[in-house]
PDB file of C-alpha atoms in Angstrom:
ATOM      1  CA  UNK O   1    -104.189  96.924  91.183  1.00 50.00           C
ATOM      2  CA  UNK O   2    -105.008  94.257  88.604  1.00 56.00           C
ATOM      3  CA  UNK O   3    -102.964  94.418  85.381  1.00 61.00           C
ATOM      4  CA  UNK O   4    -104.917  95.957  82.518  1.00 66.00           C
ATOM      5  CA  UNK O   5    -107.824  96.967  84.784  1.00 70.00           C
ATOM      6  CA  UNK O   6    -108.683 100.629  85.296  1.00 87.00           C
ATOM      7  CA  UNK O   7    -110.911 101.337  88.309  1.00 95.00           C
ATOM      8  CA  UNK O   8    -113.087 104.435  88.101  1.00 96.00           C
ATOM      9  CA  UNK O   9    -113.746 104.972  91.823  1.00 98.00           C
ATOM     10  CA  UNK O  10    -111.092 104.202  94.443  1.00 98.00           C
ATOM     11  CA  UNK O  11    -111.195 104.561  98.221  1.00 98.00           C
ATOM     12  CA  UNK O  12    -107.829 104.894  99.953  1.00 98.00           C
ATOM     13  CA  UNK O  13    -108.610 104.027 103.566  1.00 98.00           C
ATOM     14  CA  UNK O  14    -106.277 105.191 106.360  1.00 97.00           C
ATOM     15  CA  UNK O  15    -104.935 107.585 103.747  1.00 97.00           C
ATOM     16  CA  UNK O  16    -102.827 109.526 106.248  1.00 95.00           C
ATOM     17  CA  UNK O  17    -101.002 112.306 104.438  1.00 95.00           C
ATOM     18  CA  UNK O  18    -102.361 111.076 101.092  1.00 96.00           C
ATOM     19  CA  UNK O  19     -99.187 109.652  99.552  1.00 95.00           C
ATOM     20  CA  UNK O  20    -100.808 106.454  98.234  1.00 96.00           C
ATOM     21  CA  UNK O  21    -103.922 108.335  97.128  1.00 96.00           C
ATOM     22  CA  UNK O  22    -101.740 110.709  95.073  1.00 95.00           C
ATOM     23  CA  UNK O  23     -99.961 107.755  93.473  1.00 95.00           C
ATOM     24  CA  UNK O  24    -103.251 106.011  92.700  1.00 96.00           C
ATOM     25  CA  UNK O  25    -104.559 109.151  91.048  1.00 94.00           C
ATOM     26  CA  UNK O  26    -101.368 109.427  88.990  1.00 93.00           C
ATOM     27  CA  UNK O  27    -101.378 105.791  87.877  1.00 93.00           C
ATOM     28  CA  UNK O  28    -105.131 105.290  87.384  1.00 93.00           C
ATOM     29  CA  UNK O  29    -105.821 107.918  84.764  1.00 89.00           C
ATOM     30  CA  UNK O  30    -109.294 109.376  85.125  1.00 91.00           C
ATOM     31  CA  UNK O  31    -110.106 107.577  88.375  1.00 95.00           C
ATOM     32  CA  UNK O  32    -111.922 109.407  91.164  1.00 97.00           C
ATOM     33  CA  UNK O  33    -109.809 108.745  94.290  1.00 98.00           C
ATOM     34  CA  UNK O  34    -111.218 109.474  97.759  1.00 98.00           C
ATOM     35  CA  UNK O  35    -108.926 109.538 100.786  1.00 97.00           C
ATOM     36  CA  UNK O  36    -110.423 108.599 104.153  1.00 98.00           C
ATOM     37  CA  UNK O  37    -108.875 108.608 107.616  1.00 97.00           C
ATOM     38  CA  UNK O  38    -110.112 109.056 111.186  1.00 96.00           C
ATOM     39  CA  UNK O  39    -107.066 111.208 112.073  1.00 95.00           C
ATOM     40  CA  UNK O  40    -107.872 114.838 111.271  1.00 95.00           C
ATOM     41  CA  UNK O  41    -104.270 116.117 111.573  1.00 95.00           C
ATOM     42  CA  UNK O  42    -103.203 113.598 108.908  1.00 94.00           C
ATOM     43  CA  UNK O  43    -106.081 114.639 106.661  1.00 95.00           C
ATOM     44  CA  UNK O  44    -104.975 118.247 107.071  1.00 95.00           C
ATOM     45  CA  UNK O  45    -101.506 117.253 105.826  1.00 95.00           C
ATOM     46  CA  UNK O  46    -103.065 115.629 102.750  1.00 95.00           C
ATOM     47  CA  UNK O  47    -105.175 118.751 102.262  1.00 95.00           C
ATOM     48  CA  UNK O  48    -102.081 121.001 102.474  1.00 95.00           C
ATOM     49  CA  UNK O  49    -100.525 118.888  99.716  1.00 93.00           C
ATOM     50  CA  UNK O  50    -103.571 119.677  97.602  1.00 92.00           C
ATOM     51  CA  UNK O  51    -105.312 116.310  97.759  1.00 92.00           C
ATOM     52  CA  UNK O  52    -109.107 116.172  97.647  1.00 91.00           C
ATOM     53  CA  UNK O  53    -111.639 114.747  98.220  1.00 95.00           C
ATOM     54  CA  UNK O  54    -110.905 113.767 101.798  1.00 97.00           C
ATOM     55  CA  UNK O  55    -113.357 112.268 104.266  1.00 97.00           C
ATOM     56  CA  UNK O  56    -113.018 111.908 108.037  1.00 97.00           C
ATOM     57  CA  UNK O  57    -114.077 108.308 108.524  1.00 97.00           C
ATOM     58  CA  UNK O  58    -113.738 105.391 110.915  1.00 97.00           C
ATOM     59  CA  UNK O  59    -112.680 102.255 109.023  1.00 97.00           C
ATOM     60  CA  UNK O  60    -115.078 100.231 111.185  1.00 98.00           C
ATOM     61  CA  UNK O  61    -118.145 102.238 110.085  1.00 98.00           C
ATOM     62  CA  UNK O  62    -117.528 103.802 106.687  1.00 98.00           C
ATOM     63  CA  UNK O  63    -119.873 106.677 105.768  1.00 98.00           C
ATOM     64  CA  UNK O  64    -120.346 105.490 102.186  1.00 98.00           C
ATOM     65  CA  UNK O  65    -123.208 103.708 100.481  1.00 98.00           C
ATOM     66  CA  UNK O  66    -122.777 100.046  99.620  1.00 97.00           C
ATOM     67  CA  UNK O  67    -121.169  98.966  96.345  1.00 97.00           C
ATOM     68  CA  UNK O  68    -119.899 102.412  95.266  1.00 98.00           C
ATOM     69  CA  UNK O  69    -116.148 101.779  94.803  1.00 98.00           C
ATOM     70  CA  UNK O  70    -114.270  99.684  92.249  1.00 98.00           C
ATOM     71  CA  UNK O  71    -111.224  99.360  94.520  1.00 98.00           C
ATOM     72  CA  UNK O  72    -110.310  99.929  98.160  1.00 98.00           C
ATOM     73  CA  UNK O  73    -106.713 100.275  99.317  1.00 98.00           C
ATOM     74  CA  UNK O  74    -105.305 100.410 102.829  1.00 98.00           C
ATOM     75  CA  UNK O  75    -101.556 100.734 103.389  1.00 98.00           C
ATOM     76  CA  UNK O  76    -100.096 100.300 106.877  1.00 96.00           C
ATOM     77  CA  UNK O  77    -103.485 100.996 108.467  1.00 97.00           C
ATOM     78  CA  UNK O  78    -105.425  97.757 108.866  1.00 98.00           C
ATOM     79  CA  UNK O  79    -102.892  96.507 111.428  1.00 96.00           C
ATOM     80  CA  UNK O  80    -103.872  99.376 113.744  1.00 93.00           C
ATOM     81  CA  UNK O  81    -107.648  99.019 113.490  1.00 96.00           C
ATOM     82  CA  UNK O  82    -109.523  97.727 116.525  1.00 96.00           C
ATOM     83  CA  UNK O  83    -111.257  94.972 114.538  1.00 98.00           C
ATOM     84  CA  UNK O  84    -109.626  93.847 111.320  1.00 98.00           C
ATOM     85  CA  UNK O  85    -112.622  91.677 110.448  1.00 98.00           C
ATOM     86  CA  UNK O  86    -115.059  94.574 110.888  1.00 98.00           C
ATOM     87  CA  UNK O  87    -112.859  96.860 108.778  1.00 98.00           C
ATOM     88  CA  UNK O  88    -112.519  94.240 106.027  1.00 98.00           C
ATOM     89  CA  UNK O  89    -116.281  93.697 106.116  1.00 98.00           C
ATOM     90  CA  UNK O  90    -116.809  97.426 105.654  1.00 98.00           C
ATOM     91  CA  UNK O  91    -114.350  97.449 102.755  1.00 98.00           C
ATOM     92  CA  UNK O  92    -116.267  94.590 101.144  1.00 98.00           C
ATOM     93  CA  UNK O  93    -119.572  96.397 101.727  1.00 98.00           C
ATOM     94  CA  UNK O  94    -118.506  99.597  99.947  1.00 98.00           C
ATOM     95  CA  UNK O  95    -116.966  97.679  97.040  1.00 98.00           C
ATOM     96  CA  UNK O  96    -119.063  96.712  94.077  1.00 97.00           C
ATOM     97  CA  UNK O  97    -119.255  92.954  93.423  1.00 96.00           C
ATOM     98  CA  UNK O  98    -116.063  91.968  91.620  1.00 96.00           C
ATOM     99  CA  UNK O  99    -114.228  95.038  92.984  1.00 97.00           C
ATOM    100  CA  UNK O 100    -110.728  94.690  94.385  1.00 97.00           C
ATOM    101  CA  UNK O 101    -109.135  95.259  97.770  1.00 98.00           C
ATOM    102  CA  UNK O 102    -105.422  95.849  98.310  1.00 98.00           C
ATOM    103  CA  UNK O 103    -103.969  95.641 101.817  1.00 98.00           C
ATOM    104  CA  UNK O 104    -100.296  96.491 102.281  1.00 98.00           C
ATOM    105  CA  UNK O 105     -98.666  96.155 105.672  1.00 97.00           C
ATOM    106  CA  UNK O 106     -95.577  95.146 107.573  1.00 95.00           C
ATOM    107  CA  UNK O 107     -94.998  91.460 108.173  1.00 95.00           C
ATOM    108  CA  UNK O 108     -92.251  89.170 109.388  1.00 94.00           C
ATOM    109  CA  UNK O 109     -89.907  87.416 106.973  1.00 92.00           C
ATOM    110  CA  UNK O 110     -90.820  83.742 106.574  1.00 86.00           C
ATOM    111  CA  UNK O 111     -87.227  82.545 106.441  1.00 90.00           C
ATOM    112  CA  UNK O 112     -85.835  82.030 109.986  1.00 88.00           C
ATOM    113  CA  UNK O 113     -82.380  83.330 109.010  1.00 93.00           C
ATOM    114  CA  UNK O 114     -84.003  86.685 108.259  1.00 94.00           C
ATOM    115  CA  UNK O 115     -86.814  86.582 110.812  1.00 94.00           C
ATOM    116  CA  UNK O 116     -84.576  86.255 113.892  1.00 93.00           C
ATOM    117  CA  UNK O 117     -82.335  89.289 113.211  1.00 95.00           C
ATOM    118  CA  UNK O 118     -85.294  91.299 111.912  1.00 95.00           C
ATOM    119  CA  UNK O 119     -87.212  90.698 115.157  1.00 94.00           C
ATOM    120  CA  UNK O 120     -84.177  91.754 117.167  1.00 94.00           C
ATOM    121  CA  UNK O 121     -83.883  94.924 115.091  1.00 93.00           C
ATOM    122  CA  UNK O 122     -87.634  95.587 115.392  1.00 92.00           C
ATOM    123  CA  UNK O 123     -87.729  95.264 119.181  1.00 92.00           C
ATOM    124  CA  UNK O 124     -84.305  96.580 120.214  1.00 91.00           C
ATOM    125  CA  UNK O 125     -82.681  98.822 117.601  1.00 93.00           C
ATOM    126  CA  UNK O 126     -85.624 100.577 115.918  1.00 89.00           C
ATOM    127  CA  UNK O 127     -87.253 101.846 119.164  1.00 89.00           C
ATOM    128  CA  UNK O 128     -83.939 103.263 120.407  1.00 89.00           C
ATOM    129  CA  UNK O 129     -83.045 105.046 117.180  1.00 91.00           C
ATOM    130  CA  UNK O 130     -86.601 106.305 116.668  1.00 86.00           C
ATOM    131  CA  UNK O 131     -86.774 107.363 120.317  1.00 87.00           C
ATOM    132  CA  UNK O 132     -83.626 109.463 119.904  1.00 90.00           C
ATOM    133  CA  UNK O 133     -84.956 111.068 116.726  1.00 90.00           C
ATOM    134  CA  UNK O 134     -88.596 111.584 117.763  1.00 87.00           C
ATOM    135  CA  UNK O 135     -88.439 111.514 121.542  1.00 87.00           C
ATOM    136  CA  UNK O 136     -91.144 108.832 121.547  1.00 85.00           C
ATOM    137  CA  UNK O 137     -89.613 105.345 121.749  1.00 80.00           C
ATOM    138  CA  UNK O 138     -92.912 103.921 123.047  1.00 78.00           C
ATOM    139  CA  UNK O 139     -94.616 104.437 119.705  1.00 76.00           C
ATOM    140  CA  UNK O 140     -91.954 102.328 118.047  1.00 82.00           C
ATOM    141  CA  UNK O 141     -92.171  99.620 120.702  1.00 84.00           C
ATOM    142  CA  UNK O 142     -95.849  99.399 119.766  1.00 87.00           C
ATOM    143  CA  UNK O 143     -94.866  99.055 116.108  1.00 88.00           C
ATOM    144  CA  UNK O 144     -92.924  95.849 116.759  1.00 90.00           C
ATOM    145  CA  UNK O 145     -95.705  94.403 118.896  1.00 92.00           C
ATOM    146  CA  UNK O 146     -98.362  95.228 116.301  1.00 93.00           C
ATOM    147  CA  UNK O 147     -96.321  93.659 113.483  1.00 94.00           C
ATOM    148  CA  UNK O 148     -95.855  90.486 115.528  1.00 94.00           C
ATOM    149  CA  UNK O 149     -99.612  90.256 116.204  1.00 95.00           C
ATOM    150  CA  UNK O 150    -100.720  90.983 112.630  1.00 96.00           C
ATOM    151  CA  UNK O 151    -101.777  87.844 110.734  1.00 96.00           C
ATOM    152  CA  UNK O 152     -99.608  87.051 107.734  1.00 93.00           C
ATOM    153  CA  UNK O 153     -99.566  84.777 104.737  1.00 94.00           C
ATOM    154  CA  UNK O 154    -102.271  82.115 104.671  1.00 96.00           C
ATOM    155  CA  UNK O 155    -103.807  83.386 107.939  1.00 97.00           C
ATOM    156  CA  UNK O 156    -104.284  86.866 106.492  1.00 97.00           C
ATOM    157  CA  UNK O 157    -105.712  85.499 103.244  1.00 98.00           C
ATOM    158  CA  UNK O 158    -108.164  83.364 105.246  1.00 98.00           C
ATOM    159  CA  UNK O 159    -109.235  86.430 107.263  1.00 98.00           C
ATOM    160  CA  UNK O 160    -109.757  88.499 104.110  1.00 98.00           C
ATOM    161  CA  UNK O 161    -111.733  85.729 102.422  1.00 97.00           C
ATOM    162  CA  UNK O 162    -113.913  85.253 105.524  1.00 97.00           C
ATOM    163  CA  UNK O 163    -114.997  88.906 105.225  1.00 97.00           C
ATOM    164  CA  UNK O 164    -116.658  88.809 101.803  1.00 96.00           C
ATOM    165  CA  UNK O 165    -113.707  88.378  99.460  1.00 98.00           C
ATOM    166  CA  UNK O 166    -112.400  85.601  97.233  1.00 97.00           C
ATOM    167  CA  UNK O 167    -109.252  84.844  95.251  1.00 96.00           C
ATOM    168  CA  UNK O 168    -106.970  86.165  97.998  1.00 96.00           C
ATOM    169  CA  UNK O 169    -103.307  86.439  97.100  1.00 97.00           C
ATOM    170  CA  UNK O 170    -100.204  87.458  99.086  1.00 97.00           C
ATOM    171  CA  UNK O 171     -97.149  89.064  97.520  1.00 97.00           C
ATOM    172  CA  UNK O 172     -94.233  89.431  99.963  1.00 96.00           C
ATOM    173  CA  UNK O 173     -91.841  92.311  99.285  1.00 96.00           C
ATOM    174  CA  UNK O 174     -88.348  92.965 100.636  1.00 91.00           C
ATOM    175  CA  UNK O 175     -87.896  89.374 101.818  1.00 92.00           C
ATOM    176  CA  UNK O 176     -91.286  89.464 103.524  1.00 93.00           C
ATOM    177  CA  UNK O 177     -90.840  92.629 105.603  1.00 95.00           C
ATOM    178  CA  UNK O 178     -93.868  94.050 103.769  1.00 97.00           C
ATOM    179  CA  UNK O 179     -96.662  92.047 102.159  1.00 97.00           C
ATOM    180  CA  UNK O 180     -99.342  93.123  99.707  1.00 98.00           C
ATOM    181  CA  UNK O 181    -102.619  91.201  99.911  1.00 98.00           C
ATOM    182  CA  UNK O 182    -105.161  91.427  97.129  1.00 98.00           C
ATOM    183  CA  UNK O 183    -108.609  89.900  96.794  1.00 98.00           C
ATOM    184  CA  UNK O 184    -111.818  90.315  94.853  1.00 97.00           C
ATOM    185  CA  UNK O 185    -115.127  91.256  96.447  1.00 97.00           C
ATOM    186  CA  UNK O 186    -117.374  88.218  96.217  1.00 91.00           C
ATOM    187  CA  UNK O 187    -120.220  88.406  93.739  1.00 85.00           C
ATOM    188  CA  UNK O 188    -122.464  86.612  96.238  1.00 73.00           C
ATOM    189  CA  UNK O 189    -125.350  88.658  97.632  1.00 59.00           C
ATOM    190  CA  UNK O 190    -123.820  88.852 101.128  1.00 63.00           C
ATOM    191  CA  UNK O 191    -124.256  92.639 101.336  1.00 58.00           C
ATOM    192  CA  UNK O 192    -127.609  92.960  99.632  1.00 57.00           C
ATOM    193  CA  UNK O 193    -125.962  93.851  96.314  1.00 55.00           C
ATOM    194  CA  UNK O 194    -125.422  91.880  93.099  1.00 49.00           C
TER     195      UNK O 194
END
């Protein structure tokens, strides 16, 4: 999150098995962290680990009142949502003005010397290895396609800012294989809140 800032209410969207939500709770002392996901089997895994509260929720129509969270996180989930703009708009709606969003997802390295071999790995090696291990190579073929289609860098910042946020920032990690995007919920009265 933002250095020196301690959110009190955090929504971890597409929480899956709750790993990020657990880490947020550990690092944000005293914060109330809610995990939300539309996939009930994943929520059950988070529940078995002892995480609560958990909410079954569609990221495109969140069941929360407006302006109730200080921060919303989504790690490796926005890429898979049917409408990224709708999901980002919902994140902005449930954030209080001045609240923060953090989106972490796979991306492609910007440098061509890394991007070319990484794409080859993503489309040829990863599906084969994962298919041998899991028996479902198709799921990992989808992964490469979804990473290719996911906006990155300035395009992703522009999308985030068009959905009720400002001060968008991208931080590439691991040579750009993963990127963290952060932004602040606009203080403008776009959502009927000030």
